[in-house]
XYZ file of C-alpha atoms in Angstrom:
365
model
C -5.532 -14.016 42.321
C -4.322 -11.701 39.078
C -3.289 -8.506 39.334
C -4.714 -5.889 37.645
C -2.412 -3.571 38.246
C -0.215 -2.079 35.035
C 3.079 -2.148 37.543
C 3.993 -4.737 39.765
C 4.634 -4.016 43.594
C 6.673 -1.440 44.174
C 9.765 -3.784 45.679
C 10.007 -5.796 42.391
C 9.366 -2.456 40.110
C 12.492 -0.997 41.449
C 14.288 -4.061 41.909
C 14.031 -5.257 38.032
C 14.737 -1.369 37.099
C 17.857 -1.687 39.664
C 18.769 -4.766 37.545
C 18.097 -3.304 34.087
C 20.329 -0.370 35.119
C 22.979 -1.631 36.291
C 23.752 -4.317 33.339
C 23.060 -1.384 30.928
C 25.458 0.984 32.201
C 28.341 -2.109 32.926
C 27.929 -3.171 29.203
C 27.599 0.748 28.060
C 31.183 1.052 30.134
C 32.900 -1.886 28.673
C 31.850 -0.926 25.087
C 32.929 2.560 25.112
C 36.446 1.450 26.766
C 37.305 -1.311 24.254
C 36.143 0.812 21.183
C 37.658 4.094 22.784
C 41.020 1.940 22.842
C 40.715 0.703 19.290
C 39.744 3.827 18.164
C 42.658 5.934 19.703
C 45.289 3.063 18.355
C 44.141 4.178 14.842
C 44.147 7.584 15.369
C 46.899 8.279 17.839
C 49.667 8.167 14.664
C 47.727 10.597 13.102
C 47.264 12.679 16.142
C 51.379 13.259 16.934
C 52.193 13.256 12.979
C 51.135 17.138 13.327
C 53.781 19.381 14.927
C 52.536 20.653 18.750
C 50.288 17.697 19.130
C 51.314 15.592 21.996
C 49.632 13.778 25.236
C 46.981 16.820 25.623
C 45.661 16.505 22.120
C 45.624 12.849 22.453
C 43.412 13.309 25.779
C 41.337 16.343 24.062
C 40.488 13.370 20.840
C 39.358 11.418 23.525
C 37.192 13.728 25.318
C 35.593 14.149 21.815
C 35.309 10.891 20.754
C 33.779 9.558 24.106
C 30.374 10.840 24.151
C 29.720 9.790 20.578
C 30.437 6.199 21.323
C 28.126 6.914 24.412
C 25.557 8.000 21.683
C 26.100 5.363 19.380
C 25.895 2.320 21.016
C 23.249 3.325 24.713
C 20.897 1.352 22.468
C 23.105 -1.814 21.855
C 24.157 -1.621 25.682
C 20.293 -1.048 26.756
C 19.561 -4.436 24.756
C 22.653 -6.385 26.246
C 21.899 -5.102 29.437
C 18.694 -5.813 29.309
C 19.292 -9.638 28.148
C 21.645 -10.467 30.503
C 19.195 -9.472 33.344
C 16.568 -11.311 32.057
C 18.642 -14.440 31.495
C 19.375 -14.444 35.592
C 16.040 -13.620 36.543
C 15.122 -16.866 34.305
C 17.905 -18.864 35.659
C 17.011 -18.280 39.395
C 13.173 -19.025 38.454
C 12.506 -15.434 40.016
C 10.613 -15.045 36.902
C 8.322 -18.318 37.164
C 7.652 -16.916 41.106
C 6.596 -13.598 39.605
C 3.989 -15.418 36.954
C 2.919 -17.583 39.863
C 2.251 -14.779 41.954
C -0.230 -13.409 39.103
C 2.101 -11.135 37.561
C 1.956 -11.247 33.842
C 4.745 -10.391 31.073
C 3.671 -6.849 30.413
C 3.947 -5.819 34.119
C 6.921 -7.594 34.589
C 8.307 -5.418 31.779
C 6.365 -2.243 32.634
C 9.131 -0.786 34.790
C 11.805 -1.507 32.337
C 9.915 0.069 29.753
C 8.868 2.965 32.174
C 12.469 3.697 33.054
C 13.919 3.039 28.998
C 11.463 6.115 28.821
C 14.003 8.019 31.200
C 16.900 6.358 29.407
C 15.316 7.782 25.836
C 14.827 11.280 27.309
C 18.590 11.957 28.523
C 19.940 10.496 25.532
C 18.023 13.270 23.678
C 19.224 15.751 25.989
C 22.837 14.390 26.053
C 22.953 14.237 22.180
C 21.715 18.102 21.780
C 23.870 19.309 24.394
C 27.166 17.214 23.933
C 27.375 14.834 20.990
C 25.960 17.430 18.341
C 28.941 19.768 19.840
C 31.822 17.276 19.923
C 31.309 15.398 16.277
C 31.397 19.368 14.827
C 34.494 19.901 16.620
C 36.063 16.356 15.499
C 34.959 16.534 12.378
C 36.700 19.678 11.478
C 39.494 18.654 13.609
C 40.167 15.614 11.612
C 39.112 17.125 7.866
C 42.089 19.355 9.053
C 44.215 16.510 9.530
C 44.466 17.397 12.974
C 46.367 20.706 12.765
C 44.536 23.524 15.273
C 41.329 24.503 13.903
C 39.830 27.899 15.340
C 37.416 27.926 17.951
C 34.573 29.416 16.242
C 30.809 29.273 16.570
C 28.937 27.503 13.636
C 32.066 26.150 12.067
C 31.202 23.700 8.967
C 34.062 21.338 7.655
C 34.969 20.098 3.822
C 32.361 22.008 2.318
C 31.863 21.879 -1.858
C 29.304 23.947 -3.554
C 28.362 23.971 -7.388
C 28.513 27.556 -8.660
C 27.964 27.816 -12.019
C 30.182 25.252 -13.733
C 32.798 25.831 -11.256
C 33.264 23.723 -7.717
C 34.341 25.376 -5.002
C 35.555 23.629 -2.071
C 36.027 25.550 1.589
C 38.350 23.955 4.645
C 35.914 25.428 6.987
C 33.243 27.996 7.235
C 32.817 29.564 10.732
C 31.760 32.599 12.364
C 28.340 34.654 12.240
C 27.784 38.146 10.801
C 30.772 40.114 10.234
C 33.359 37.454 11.168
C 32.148 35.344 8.812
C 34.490 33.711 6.826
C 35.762 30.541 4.942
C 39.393 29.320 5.501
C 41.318 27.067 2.730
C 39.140 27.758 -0.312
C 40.076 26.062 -3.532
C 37.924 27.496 -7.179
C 37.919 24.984 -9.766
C 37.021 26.989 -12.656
C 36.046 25.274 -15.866
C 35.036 26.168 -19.011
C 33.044 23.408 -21.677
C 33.923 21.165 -19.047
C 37.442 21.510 -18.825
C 39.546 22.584 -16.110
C 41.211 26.118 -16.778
C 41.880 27.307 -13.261
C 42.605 26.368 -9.860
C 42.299 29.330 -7.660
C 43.576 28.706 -4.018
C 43.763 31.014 -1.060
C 43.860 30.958 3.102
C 40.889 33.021 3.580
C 37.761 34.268 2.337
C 35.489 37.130 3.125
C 32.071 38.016 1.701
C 32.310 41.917 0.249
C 28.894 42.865 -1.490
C 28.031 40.419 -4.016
C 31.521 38.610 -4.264
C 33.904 37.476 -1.912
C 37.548 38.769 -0.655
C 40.496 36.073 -1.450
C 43.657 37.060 0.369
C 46.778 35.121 0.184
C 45.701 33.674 -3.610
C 47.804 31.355 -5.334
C 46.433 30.836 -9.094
C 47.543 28.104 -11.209
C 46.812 28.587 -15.113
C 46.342 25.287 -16.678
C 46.669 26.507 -20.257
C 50.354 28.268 -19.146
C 51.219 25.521 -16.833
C 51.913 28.169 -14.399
C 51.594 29.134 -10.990
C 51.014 32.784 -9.822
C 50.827 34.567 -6.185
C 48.940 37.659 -5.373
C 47.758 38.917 -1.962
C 44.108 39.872 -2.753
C 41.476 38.707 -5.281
C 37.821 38.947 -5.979
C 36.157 36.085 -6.814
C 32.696 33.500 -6.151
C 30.339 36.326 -7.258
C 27.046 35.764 -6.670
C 27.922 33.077 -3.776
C 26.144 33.817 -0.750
C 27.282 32.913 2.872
C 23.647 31.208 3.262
C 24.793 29.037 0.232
C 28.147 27.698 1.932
C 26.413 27.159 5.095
C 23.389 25.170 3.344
C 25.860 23.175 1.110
C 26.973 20.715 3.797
C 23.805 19.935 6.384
C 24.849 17.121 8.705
C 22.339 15.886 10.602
C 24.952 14.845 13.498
C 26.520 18.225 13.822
C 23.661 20.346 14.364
C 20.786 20.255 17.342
C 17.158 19.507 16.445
C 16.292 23.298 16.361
C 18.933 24.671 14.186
C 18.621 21.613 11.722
C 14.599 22.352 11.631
C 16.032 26.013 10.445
C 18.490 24.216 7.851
C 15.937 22.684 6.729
C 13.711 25.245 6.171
C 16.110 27.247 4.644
C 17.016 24.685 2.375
C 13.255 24.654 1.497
C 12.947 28.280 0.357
C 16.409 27.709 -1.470
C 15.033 25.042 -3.503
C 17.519 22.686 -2.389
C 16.482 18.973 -1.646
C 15.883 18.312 2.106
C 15.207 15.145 2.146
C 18.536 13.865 4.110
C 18.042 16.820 6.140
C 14.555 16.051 7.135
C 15.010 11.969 7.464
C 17.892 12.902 9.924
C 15.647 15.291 11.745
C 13.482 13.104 12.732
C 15.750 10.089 13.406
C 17.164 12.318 16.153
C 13.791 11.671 18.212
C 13.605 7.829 16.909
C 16.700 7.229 17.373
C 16.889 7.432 21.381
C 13.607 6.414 21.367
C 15.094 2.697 20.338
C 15.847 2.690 23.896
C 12.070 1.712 24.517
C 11.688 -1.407 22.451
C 14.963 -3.393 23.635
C 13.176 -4.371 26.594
C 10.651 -5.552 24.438
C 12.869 -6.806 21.871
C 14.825 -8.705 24.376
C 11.877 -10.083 26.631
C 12.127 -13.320 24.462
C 14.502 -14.406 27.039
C 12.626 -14.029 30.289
C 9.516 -15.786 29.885
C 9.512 -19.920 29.276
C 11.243 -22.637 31.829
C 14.374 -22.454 32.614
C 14.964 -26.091 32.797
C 14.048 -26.828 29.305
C 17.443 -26.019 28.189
C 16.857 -23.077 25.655
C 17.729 -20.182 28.022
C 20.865 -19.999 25.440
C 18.569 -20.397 22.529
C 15.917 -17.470 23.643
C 18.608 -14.971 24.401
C 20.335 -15.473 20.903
C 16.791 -14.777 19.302
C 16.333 -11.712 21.410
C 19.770 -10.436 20.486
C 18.620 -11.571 16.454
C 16.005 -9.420 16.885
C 17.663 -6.638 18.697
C 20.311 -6.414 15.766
C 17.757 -6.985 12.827
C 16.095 -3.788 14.231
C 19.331 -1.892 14.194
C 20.042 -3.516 10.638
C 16.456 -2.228 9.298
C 16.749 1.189 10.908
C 20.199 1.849 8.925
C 18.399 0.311 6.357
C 15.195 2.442 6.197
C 17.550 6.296 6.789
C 19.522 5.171 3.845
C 16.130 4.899 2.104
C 15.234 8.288 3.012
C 18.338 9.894 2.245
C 18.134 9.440 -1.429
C 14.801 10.378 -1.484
C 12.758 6.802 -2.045
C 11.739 6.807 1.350
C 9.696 10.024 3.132
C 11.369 11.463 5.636
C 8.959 11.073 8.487
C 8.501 7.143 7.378
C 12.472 6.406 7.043
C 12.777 7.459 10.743
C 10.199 5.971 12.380
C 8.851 2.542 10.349
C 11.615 0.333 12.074
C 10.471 1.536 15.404
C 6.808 1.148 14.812
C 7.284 -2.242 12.629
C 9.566 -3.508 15.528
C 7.361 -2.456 18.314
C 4.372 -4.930 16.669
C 7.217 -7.560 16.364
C 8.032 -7.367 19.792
C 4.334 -7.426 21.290
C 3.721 -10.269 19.021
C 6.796 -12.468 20.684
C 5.708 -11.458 23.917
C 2.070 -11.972 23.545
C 2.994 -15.429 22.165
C 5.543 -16.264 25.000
C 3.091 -15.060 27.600
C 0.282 -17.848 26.165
């Protein structure tokens, strides 16, 4: 007799999520320990090059640098995870008793799905709480060549802003009201299009409508000369709102505050259109999590004995990375503007998602 039912008994519901689960997180672990060691041989060098740094700075990159690999690659380990516990449930014909017990494909995969739901939900969390935190702080950290950066809130790194015909580029931007300030700031001032000043100093303060330089070190390009003075005013007409707005990255700021960016860069007249495409990719993205069990369900369903076990979970994996492929793809797209925001971000997902009911519809006839 079929069953009706949209899950299968409760013993095999928590058994396959037990499965799916455990293979995620094992692949998840290896991942983020082989590319946390590759990663920390490149950088180490770096890392005790800078005076002071030593085995706690080394442990402190690490600390960083962890929960953005966790970000980065849940969804690869969720499809992995998720093929290699279909492949043994095919292998031990535990799948074939399922079907023959009138249990079709899309209960078999309900719980996975149901519990890739959970999986898509504290990635969110974890990337607005953690990730969003620690690739601000390692950004600046390394755009500083790692040399101590302050602990501020809001802190921007390797920020350049167009101001008139001159560039000027800031270190680091950091604290709110008051303490707000930009550290390292370098003027290039040019006139017809030719360089006639570079106008360095260690710290900036807005003051009225221009800003406080202090510790300035001018060099004249029509005197070849360099001169030193201890205060100057300079970037008039720069507001603090324009150094924040001139670098918005999507992976250093929480879905809230980047839905204020954006706004703000809306009322500025500034295009938003990275901004907004990497909005929305921050609910797509964990989402992804949902459709590798779907993706990868070409390898559970079709005999065992026939010899293509292999076969199914290499197409599976195909279509696993093709989805990955099309979603860099399709935010590329959007970030120069030929794609819409709200279509960059989700298209893969939703062209995927009709991909992968289409496989599984066809396996399951």
């Amino acid at each position: 007799m079929i069953n009706l039912s949209f899950f299968p008994s409760r013993q095999i519901a928590f058994y396959t999520i037990k499965l799916f689960v455990s293979r995620s997180l094992a692949v998840l672990l290896a991942l983020v320990l082989i590319l946390m060691t590759l990663d920390l041989l490149g950088e180490s060098g770096k890392i005790l090059a800078v005076p002071g740094n030593g085995e706690a700075e080394l442990w402190h990159y690490v600390s960083l640098r962890v929960p953005i690999l966790v970000a980065r690659f849940l969804p690869f380990s969720v499809l992995l995870g998720t093929l290699i516990a279909f492949v043994g449930l095919n292998q031990n014909s535990e799948i074939v008793s399922m079907k023959a017990a009138g249990i079709s494909a899309h209960q078999i995969l309900a719980p996975l799905v149901l519990a890739s739901f959970g999986v898509a939900a504290l990635s969110f969390a974890f990337n607005e709480r953690v990730v969003v935190n620690a690739t601000r702080t390692v950004t600046a950290w390394s755009d500083n060549d790692y040399k101590p950066v302050p602990a501020e809130s809001g802190i921007v790194s390797n920020v350049w802003l167009l101001s008139g015909p001159d560039y000027i580029r800031a270190g680091h931007v950091g604290g709110t009201g008051r303490g707000f300030h930009a550290e390292h700031v370098t003027i290039y001032e040019r006139r017809g299009g030719i360089l006639q000043r570079i106008v360095q100093a260690d710290r900036a303060e807005p003051a009225d409508d221009h800003w406080r330089l202090t510790n300035v070190r001018i060099y004249d390009a029509a005197m070849n000369f360099v001169r030193k003075q201890p205060e100057l005013a300079a970037m008039n007409g720069v507001s603090p709102a324009a150094l924040t707005l001139a670098k918005v990255d999507p992976d250093e700021l929480d879905f809230f505050t980047l839905k204020q960016r954006v706004e703000q860069m809306r009322v500025a007249g500034r295009p938003t259109e990275a901004a907004e495409a990497g909005l929305w990719h921050k609910v797509a993205g964990p989402m992804s999590a949902v459709l590798m069990p779907l993706l990868a369900a070409v390898a559970a369903f079709g005999l065992a004995r026939s010899g293509q076990v292999l076969l199914r979970a290499v197409t599976g994996m195909a279509l696993g990375f093709a989805y990955f492929v099309a979603d860099n793809f399709s935010i590329a797209m959007g970030n120069v503007g030929a794609y819409p925001p709200l279509l960059a971000a989700w298209s893969p997902f939703l062209l995927f998602l009709l991909i992968g009911e289409t496989v599984l519809i066809r396996s399951e006839e």
